[in-house]
Amino acid sequence: MSLRSISVAMEPIRILPFVRTLSALAEAGLQPCLMRADADIATWEKELDLIVLPSKLQATLRVLRDVGWEIGNTGFFDPSRRHLLIWSDYRFLRIDLYSKIVSSGLEYIDAERYLTGATLHGDVYVPCAGIWLLHIVVNAILEKRCLREDYRPRIANVLQNRDTVRQAVVEAKHLGLGYLFEGDPGLNFLFDETQIAGLKAGVRKALLKARTANKVRLVWRWTMQTIGKKLALRPGFSIAIIGPDGAGKTTFISTLEGILNGNGIETRVVYFGPWNQACLPSTKWLRNLGADPLDIGENSPARRTAAKLLKAHLRRVLYYINFLPEMWARYFVRVLPAVLDRHIVLLDRHAVDLETGYYNQPMQNCGWIRLLLARLSPRPYMMILLDNDAEVIWQRKKEFSLALIESSLRRYREAARAYGMIVIKTERPPEQLVGDLINRHWRNFVRMRRDGLPFLRMR
């Protein structure tokens, strides 16, 4: 039965994008082969690995993009693999599209061989059991601590067919891996971490000997992993979340972090406000001196003598002089390494707080200097203002007066317009707010993390 004929009402919503995609590929005459998944679509979850002939790779990618998928990995780091994502039902689904079977940078089955003997099930091909078994064994050894238990019944079923086992052994012997099928007819070692660890080095050595191109592949992989990342050829990006105390920043950030991490997108949270968690020794020294950007009020103790007033002005000047070095130091030490490691860095606050007020306290002094310092500080890809009614925020945190929160909100809203921030009113559960944010911007999230040259990344 074709996947197109399956009733939408009878299948879980989570796998519908896969069903539609495979139907579109079949209609275009492009029928990829499942690599590990069972033909039963009810067993599919968030990720599907497919393999296609190299001659059909670009046509397959065009269809996938036409039906809504975004390319995350273009093959710049791994020429045999393309990685695509789509946001559906408040989570990312993923397709890894291969033109060769490669694990840990080592090729051991090409697409032509994997597709030989594959059978059509609906709109997708399923590999012959012998080739599938060899792939499962080698992939488990090279990339897993051990195989998941849910593979055990399927492997046991495959091993009951002698012809299938014989085919897997023949293919394995061509790679110098025939010994993997000797001494353990049930392949129980696949589920034992200690035995898997002991086999890794031998399998790698055999594949390097069997296919000399693997040496080139490993050199390229090492080069891209060590140099390509440093050149930002596979980057992440940063998102700043700002707003007055009580707007829900901590909850929003933790929710966004959880959803992204849960979908395989690594994150890091970094405090990036002007007030705490100093990076430079000079900043810590100035803090011990009591330096800050606050106005010197009429009733301030600093006005008791001319000497104290002069010292207060001097401390404020030193604070401003030190501001940019501190913010850039934080960026280079705490943000940039994570960005180069392809993380989405969630910035708790931003230098823009220097414009809006010191812990909600308004400031009148040196407005143009504060504006300039905030503008010259590192800018994230996206800035989000968490907004709400002043009374709601005051109810959450009553350490500031309602009038002070109202004035702080006005300044934050002005900054949001000036910086083109995304404004989110925190009047709904954080899971809904984060889900809606990703729903609107997920394509740019994927494009910003796409590998390749920076000027081609957003295309």
Tab-separated table of C-alpha atoms in Angstrom, residues 70-408:
chain	number	residue	atom	x	y	z
A	70	GLU	CA	15.723	23.407	5.355
A	71	ILE	CA	19.286	22.244	4.757
A	72	GLY	CA	21.460	22.366	7.868
A	73	ASN	CA	24.555	20.509	6.654
A	74	THR	CA	25.373	21.069	2.995
A	75	GLY	CA	28.131	18.475	2.714
A	76	PHE	CA	30.857	21.052	3.331
A	77	PHE	CA	32.180	19.072	6.287
A	78	ASP	CA	31.002	15.609	5.197
A	79	PRO	CA	30.535	15.297	1.405
A	80	SER	CA	28.528	12.081	1.723
A	81	ARG	CA	25.828	13.458	4.038
A	82	ARG	CA	23.194	16.161	3.919
A	83	HIS	CA	21.229	17.054	7.024
A	84	LEU	CA	17.765	18.659	6.762
A	85	LEU	CA	15.314	19.910	9.368
A	86	ILE	CA	11.670	20.909	9.513
A	87	TRP	CA	9.689	22.304	12.459
A	88	SER	CA	6.449	20.377	12.930
A	89	ASP	CA	4.064	20.006	15.849
A	90	TYR	CA	6.393	22.029	18.139
A	91	ARG	CA	9.490	19.971	17.494
A	92	PHE	CA	12.207	19.492	14.883
A	93	LEU	CA	12.116	16.511	12.579
A	94	ARG	CA	15.295	15.526	10.790
A	95	ILE	CA	16.340	13.752	7.624
A	96	ASP	CA	19.940	12.666	7.128
A	97	LEU	CA	20.415	12.097	3.423
A	98	TYR	CA	23.429	9.988	2.415
A	99	SER	CA	25.066	9.116	-0.881
A	100	LYS	CA	27.415	6.621	0.849
A	101	ILE	CA	27.311	4.666	4.082
A	102	VAL	CA	29.812	6.422	6.329
A	103	SER	CA	30.341	6.121	10.084
A	104	SER	CA	32.904	8.155	12.029
A	105	GLY	CA	34.282	9.408	8.737
A	106	LEU	CA	34.866	5.924	7.297
A	107	GLU	CA	33.022	4.667	4.222
A	108	TYR	CA	32.173	0.981	3.941
A	109	ILE	CA	29.150	0.644	1.625
A	110	ASP	CA	28.387	2.817	-1.401
A	111	ALA	CA	24.868	3.749	-2.458
A	112	GLU	CA	24.829	1.446	-5.486
A	113	ARG	CA	25.690	-1.569	-3.328
A	114	TYR	CA	23.222	-0.613	-0.600
A	115	LEU	CA	20.410	-0.231	-3.117
A	116	THR	CA	21.180	-3.543	-4.834
A	117	GLY	CA	18.410	-5.936	-3.894
A	118	ALA	CA	16.395	-3.238	-2.102
A	119	THR	CA	12.628	-3.779	-2.259
A	120	LEU	CA	9.893	-1.189	-2.624
A	121	HIS	CA	7.479	-0.726	0.292
A	122	GLY	CA	4.923	1.914	-0.563
A	123	ASP	CA	6.922	5.006	-1.496
A	124	VAL	CA	10.265	3.975	-0.054
A	125	TYR	CA	12.848	1.259	-0.616
A	126	VAL	CA	14.021	-1.054	2.146
A	127	PRO	CA	17.526	-2.592	1.841
A	128	CYS	CA	18.076	-6.302	1.619
A	129	ALA	CA	18.541	-7.788	5.065
A	130	GLY	CA	22.174	-8.860	4.603
A	131	ILE	CA	23.428	-5.371	3.657
A	132	TRP	CA	21.288	-3.850	6.414
A	133	LEU	CA	22.804	-6.231	8.973
A	134	LEU	CA	26.373	-5.348	7.978
A	135	HIS	CA	25.578	-1.649	8.253
A	136	ILE	CA	24.031	-2.061	11.696
A	137	VAL	CA	27.050	-4.013	12.969
A	138	VAL	CA	29.708	-1.609	11.654
A	139	ASN	CA	27.781	1.534	12.603
A	140	ALA	CA	27.185	0.262	16.129
A	141	ILE	CA	30.892	-0.443	16.615
A	142	LEU	CA	32.115	2.863	15.181
A	143	GLU	CA	29.531	5.286	16.543
A	144	LYS	CA	27.675	3.743	19.480
A	145	ARG	CA	28.538	2.733	23.007
A	146	CYS	CA	26.305	-0.229	22.301
A	147	LEU	CA	23.188	-1.003	20.313
A	148	ARG	CA	19.756	-0.166	21.719
A	149	GLU	CA	17.745	-3.116	23.013
A	150	ASP	CA	14.899	-2.434	20.599
A	151	TYR	CA	17.174	-3.677	17.789
A	152	ARG	CA	17.535	-7.119	19.387
A	153	PRO	CA	14.264	-8.717	18.072
A	154	ARG	CA	14.854	-7.400	14.565
A	155	ILE	CA	18.446	-8.679	14.452
A	156	ALA	CA	17.364	-12.048	15.846
A	157	ASN	CA	14.759	-12.302	13.096
A	158	VAL	CA	17.314	-11.485	10.379
A	159	LEU	CA	19.797	-14.026	11.749
A	160	GLN	CA	17.271	-16.825	11.279
A	161	ASN	CA	17.770	-16.613	7.513
A	162	ARG	CA	21.012	-18.380	6.558
A	163	ASP	CA	21.176	-16.760	3.112
A	164	THR	CA	20.960	-13.346	4.711
A	165	VAL	CA	23.747	-14.130	7.164
A	166	ARG	CA	25.870	-15.593	4.361
A	167	GLN	CA	25.472	-12.381	2.321
A	168	ALA	CA	26.463	-10.218	5.300
A	169	VAL	CA	29.542	-12.388	5.926
A	170	VAL	CA	30.624	-12.204	2.265
A	171	GLU	CA	30.304	-8.419	2.265
A	172	ALA	CA	32.129	-8.197	5.588
A	173	LYS	CA	35.022	-10.321	4.298
A	174	HIS	CA	35.540	-7.878	1.415
A	175	LEU	CA	36.185	-5.257	4.093
A	176	GLY	CA	38.363	-7.495	6.248
A	177	LEU	CA	35.604	-7.732	8.875
A	178	GLY	CA	34.468	-11.327	8.460
A	179	TYR	CA	35.616	-12.113	12.002
A	180	LEU	CA	32.760	-10.014	13.418
A	181	PHE	CA	30.347	-12.802	12.474
A	182	GLU	CA	32.441	-15.588	13.996
A	183	GLY	CA	32.195	-16.925	17.538
A	184	ASP	CA	28.960	-15.092	18.432
A	185	PRO	CA	26.155	-16.317	16.149
A	186	GLY	CA	23.604	-14.148	17.934
A	187	LEU	CA	25.751	-10.977	17.650
A	188	ASN	CA	25.144	-10.346	21.336
A	189	PHE	CA	28.368	-8.316	21.506
A	190	LEU	CA	26.477	-5.458	19.856
A	191	PHE	CA	24.651	-4.897	23.150
A	192	ASP	CA	27.774	-4.991	25.349
A	193	GLU	CA	29.646	-1.704	25.875
A	194	THR	CA	32.913	-3.390	26.817
A	195	GLN	CA	33.006	-5.622	23.737
A	196	ILE	CA	32.021	-2.747	21.430
A	197	ALA	CA	34.823	-0.584	22.829
A	198	GLY	CA	37.320	-3.380	22.250
A	199	LEU	CA	36.348	-3.719	18.583
A	200	LYS	CA	36.515	-0.067	17.511
A	201	ALA	CA	40.247	0.152	16.760
A	202	GLY	CA	40.288	-3.079	14.740
A	203	VAL	CA	37.298	-2.078	12.615
A	204	ARG	CA	38.799	1.344	11.902
A	205	LYS	CA	42.100	-0.239	10.868
A	206	ALA	CA	40.354	-2.726	8.572
A	207	LEU	CA	38.295	-0.024	6.828
A	208	LEU	CA	41.357	2.170	6.305
A	209	LYS	CA	43.073	-0.779	4.649
A	210	ALA	CA	40.060	-1.912	2.606
A	211	ARG	CA	39.274	1.532	1.203
A	212	THR	CA	42.239	3.834	0.714
A	213	ALA	CA	39.915	6.776	0.104
A	214	ASN	CA	39.061	6.604	3.805
A	215	LYS	CA	42.479	8.049	4.603
A	216	VAL	CA	41.657	11.114	2.524
A	217	ARG	CA	38.242	11.312	4.157
A	218	LEU	CA	39.771	11.327	7.647
A	219	VAL	CA	42.285	14.006	6.692
A	220	TRP	CA	39.472	16.176	5.345
A	221	ARG	CA	37.354	15.502	8.427
A	222	TRP	CA	40.207	16.404	10.777
A	223	THR	CA	40.988	19.552	8.778
A	224	MET	CA	37.396	20.755	8.853
A	225	GLN	CA	36.904	19.883	12.523
A	226	THR	CA	40.064	21.676	13.658
A	227	ILE	CA	40.378	24.530	11.145
A	228	GLY	CA	36.938	24.874	9.603
A	229	LYS	CA	35.264	25.526	12.929
A	230	LYS	CA	37.807	28.175	13.876
A	231	LEU	CA	37.026	29.909	10.559
A	232	ALA	CA	33.303	29.916	11.490
A	233	LEU	CA	32.460	27.584	8.613
A	234	ARG	CA	30.030	25.719	10.862
A	235	PRO	CA	28.837	28.340	13.345
A	236	GLY	CA	26.175	28.944	15.902
A	237	PHE	CA	24.728	32.314	16.855
A	238	SER	CA	23.493	34.240	19.867
A	239	ILE	CA	20.116	35.476	21.062
A	240	ALA	CA	19.818	38.158	23.730
A	241	ILE	CA	16.801	38.121	26.055
A	242	ILE	CA	16.194	41.352	27.946
A	243	GLY	CA	13.471	42.927	30.034
A	244	PRO	CA	12.821	44.289	33.511
A	245	ASP	CA	13.108	42.051	36.557
A	246	GLY	CA	9.894	40.067	36.839
A	247	ALA	CA	9.224	39.868	33.093
A	248	GLY	CA	10.093	36.147	33.099
A	249	LYS	CA	13.591	36.058	31.597
A	250	THR	CA	14.893	33.158	33.676
A	251	THR	CA	11.886	30.940	32.940
A	252	PHE	CA	11.829	31.872	29.259
A	253	ILE	CA	15.545	31.168	28.822
A	254	SER	CA	15.396	27.816	30.610
A	255	THR	CA	12.373	26.788	28.515
A	256	LEU	CA	14.026	27.817	25.245
A	257	GLU	CA	17.198	26.021	26.305
A	258	GLY	CA	15.262	22.850	27.122
A	259	ILE	CA	13.329	22.774	23.853
A	260	LEU	CA	16.403	23.400	21.686
A	261	ASN	CA	18.543	20.861	23.553
A	262	GLY	CA	15.726	18.347	23.379
A	263	ASN	CA	15.718	18.730	19.610
A	264	GLY	CA	19.451	18.162	19.208
A	265	ILE	CA	20.466	21.832	19.011
A	266	GLU	CA	23.091	22.512	21.652
A	267	THR	CA	22.798	25.723	23.644
A	268	ARG	CA	24.724	27.657	26.225
A	269	VAL	CA	23.405	30.321	28.599
A	270	VAL	CA	25.692	33.296	29.259
A	271	TYR	CA	24.992	36.297	31.463
A	272	PHE	CA	25.696	39.308	29.261
A	273	GLY	CA	24.360	42.224	31.254
A	274	PRO	CA	26.557	45.134	32.305
A	275	TRP	CA	26.261	44.626	36.054
A	276	ASN	CA	27.394	41.176	37.241
A	277	GLN	CA	29.799	38.302	36.529
A	278	ALA	CA	32.836	40.368	35.624
A	279	CYS	CA	35.390	38.928	33.230
A	280	LEU	CA	38.301	41.402	33.442
A	281	PRO	CA	40.316	42.030	36.639
A	282	SER	CA	39.816	45.765	36.052
A	283	THR	CA	36.048	45.305	36.214
A	284	LYS	CA	36.309	43.442	39.517
A	285	TRP	CA	38.608	46.149	40.894
A	286	LEU	CA	36.196	48.910	39.858
A	287	ARG	CA	33.308	47.047	41.419
A	288	ASN	CA	35.212	46.868	44.700
A	289	LEU	CA	35.661	50.644	44.415
A	290	GLY	CA	31.911	51.037	44.048
A	291	ALA	CA	32.055	52.263	40.442
A	292	ASP	CA	28.727	52.314	38.577
A	293	PRO	CA	26.935	54.505	35.997
A	294	LEU	CA	24.251	55.834	38.364
A	295	ASP	CA	23.463	59.523	38.684
A	296	ILE	CA	24.897	61.272	41.716
A	297	GLY	CA	21.681	62.382	43.409
A	298	GLU	CA	21.125	65.470	45.483
A	299	ASN	CA	21.109	63.433	48.692
A	300	SER	CA	24.042	61.205	47.741
A	301	PRO	CA	26.817	60.878	50.381
A	302	ALA	CA	29.228	61.699	47.542
A	303	ARG	CA	28.064	65.330	47.698
A	304	ARG	CA	29.142	65.846	51.289
A	305	THR	CA	32.587	67.064	50.280
A	306	ALA	CA	34.194	68.200	47.032
A	307	ALA	CA	36.769	65.416	47.285
A	308	LYS	CA	34.083	62.722	47.562
A	309	LEU	CA	32.168	64.226	44.646
A	310	LEU	CA	35.307	64.257	42.507
A	311	LYS	CA	36.005	60.611	43.379
A	312	ALA	CA	32.427	59.641	42.503
A	313	HIS	CA	32.721	61.320	39.099
A	314	LEU	CA	36.075	59.651	38.536
A	315	ARG	CA	34.694	56.201	39.396
A	316	ARG	CA	31.869	56.713	36.911
A	317	VAL	CA	34.287	57.806	34.182
A	318	LEU	CA	36.442	54.750	34.847
A	319	TYR	CA	33.334	52.555	34.666
A	320	TYR	CA	32.534	53.911	31.203
A	321	ILE	CA	36.141	53.588	30.014
A	322	ASN	CA	36.217	49.968	31.137
A	323	PHE	CA	32.781	49.092	29.756
A	324	LEU	CA	33.633	48.139	26.162
A	325	PRO	CA	36.756	46.113	27.045
A	326	GLU	CA	34.658	44.179	29.577
A	327	MET	CA	31.810	43.446	27.158
A	328	TRP	CA	34.141	42.358	24.358
A	329	ALA	CA	36.169	40.235	26.761
A	330	ARG	CA	32.972	38.448	27.791
A	331	TYR	CA	32.149	37.878	24.143
A	332	PHE	CA	35.556	36.441	23.218
A	333	VAL	CA	35.851	34.327	26.379
A	334	ARG	CA	32.269	33.150	26.984
A	335	VAL	CA	30.286	33.542	23.775
A	336	LEU	CA	32.528	33.145	20.724
A	337	PRO	CA	33.943	29.691	21.645
A	338	ALA	CA	30.401	28.336	21.962
A	339	VAL	CA	29.336	30.004	18.694
A	340	LEU	CA	32.290	28.415	16.897
A	341	ASP	CA	31.201	25.086	18.379
A	342	ARG	CA	27.798	25.560	16.709
A	343	HIS	CA	25.853	26.339	19.877
A	344	ILE	CA	22.969	28.758	20.103
A	345	VAL	CA	24.117	31.055	22.901
A	346	LEU	CA	21.286	32.498	24.983
A	347	LEU	CA	22.369	35.832	26.432
A	348	ASP	CA	20.761	36.726	29.735
A	349	ARG	CA	20.526	40.527	29.368
A	350	HIS	CA	22.665	42.671	27.090
A	351	ALA	CA	24.680	45.886	27.046
A	352	VAL	CA	21.492	47.682	26.001
A	353	ASP	CA	20.590	47.641	29.705
A	354	LEU	CA	23.055	50.521	30.012
A	355	GLU	CA	20.526	52.602	28.087
A	356	THR	CA	17.428	51.449	29.914
A	357	GLY	CA	18.581	51.772	33.527
A	358	TYR	CA	20.694	50.328	36.302
A	359	TYR	CA	18.473	47.602	37.845
A	360	ASN	CA	15.424	49.565	36.650
A	361	GLN	CA	16.848	52.804	38.075
A	362	PRO	CA	16.744	55.566	35.409
A	363	MET	CA	19.943	57.442	34.562
A	364	GLN	CA	20.311	60.923	33.123
A	365	ASN	CA	24.075	61.342	32.972
A	366	CYS	CA	26.127	60.904	29.780
A	367	GLY	CA	23.216	59.656	27.710
A	368	TRP	CA	25.100	59.831	24.410
A	369	ILE	CA	28.059	57.953	25.908
A	370	ARG	CA	25.828	55.177	27.237
A	371	LEU	CA	24.063	54.963	23.874
A	372	LEU	CA	27.399	54.755	22.043
A	373	LEU	CA	28.790	52.103	24.401
A	374	ALA	CA	25.694	49.946	24.016
A	375	ARG	CA	25.816	50.249	20.216
A	376	LEU	CA	29.532	49.375	20.080
A	377	SER	CA	29.090	46.268	22.237
A	378	PRO	CA	28.821	42.843	20.563
A	379	ARG	CA	25.469	42.462	18.830
A	380	PRO	CA	23.593	39.147	18.827
A	381	TYR	CA	21.761	37.767	15.833
A	382	MET	CA	18.427	38.276	17.577
A	383	MET	CA	17.252	40.426	20.489
A	384	ILE	CA	14.058	39.646	22.379
A	385	LEU	CA	12.255	41.949	24.793
A	386	LEU	CA	10.040	40.175	27.291
A	387	ASP	CA	7.211	42.579	27.970
A	388	ASN	CA	4.076	42.609	30.105
A	389	ASP	CA	1.809	44.970	31.958
A	390	ALA	CA	3.603	46.856	34.727
A	391	GLU	CA	1.163	45.602	37.381
A	392	VAL	CA	1.751	41.964	36.374
A	393	ILE	CA	5.522	42.419	36.605
A	394	TRP	CA	5.183	44.217	39.930
A	395	GLN	CA	3.119	41.348	41.345
A	396	ARG	CA	5.910	38.914	40.434
A	397	LYS	CA	8.706	40.984	41.989
A	398	LYS	CA	7.748	43.701	44.424
A	399	GLU	CA	11.290	44.830	45.219
A	400	PHE	CA	10.749	47.756	42.820
A	401	SER	CA	7.873	50.204	42.963
A	402	LEU	CA	5.121	50.100	40.365
A	403	ALA	CA	6.066	53.574	39.135
A	404	LEU	CA	9.690	52.518	38.685
A	405	ILE	CA	8.659	49.428	36.692
A	406	GLU	CA	6.388	51.539	34.481
A	407	SER	CA	9.219	53.955	33.683
A	408	SER	CA	11.609	51.046	33.081
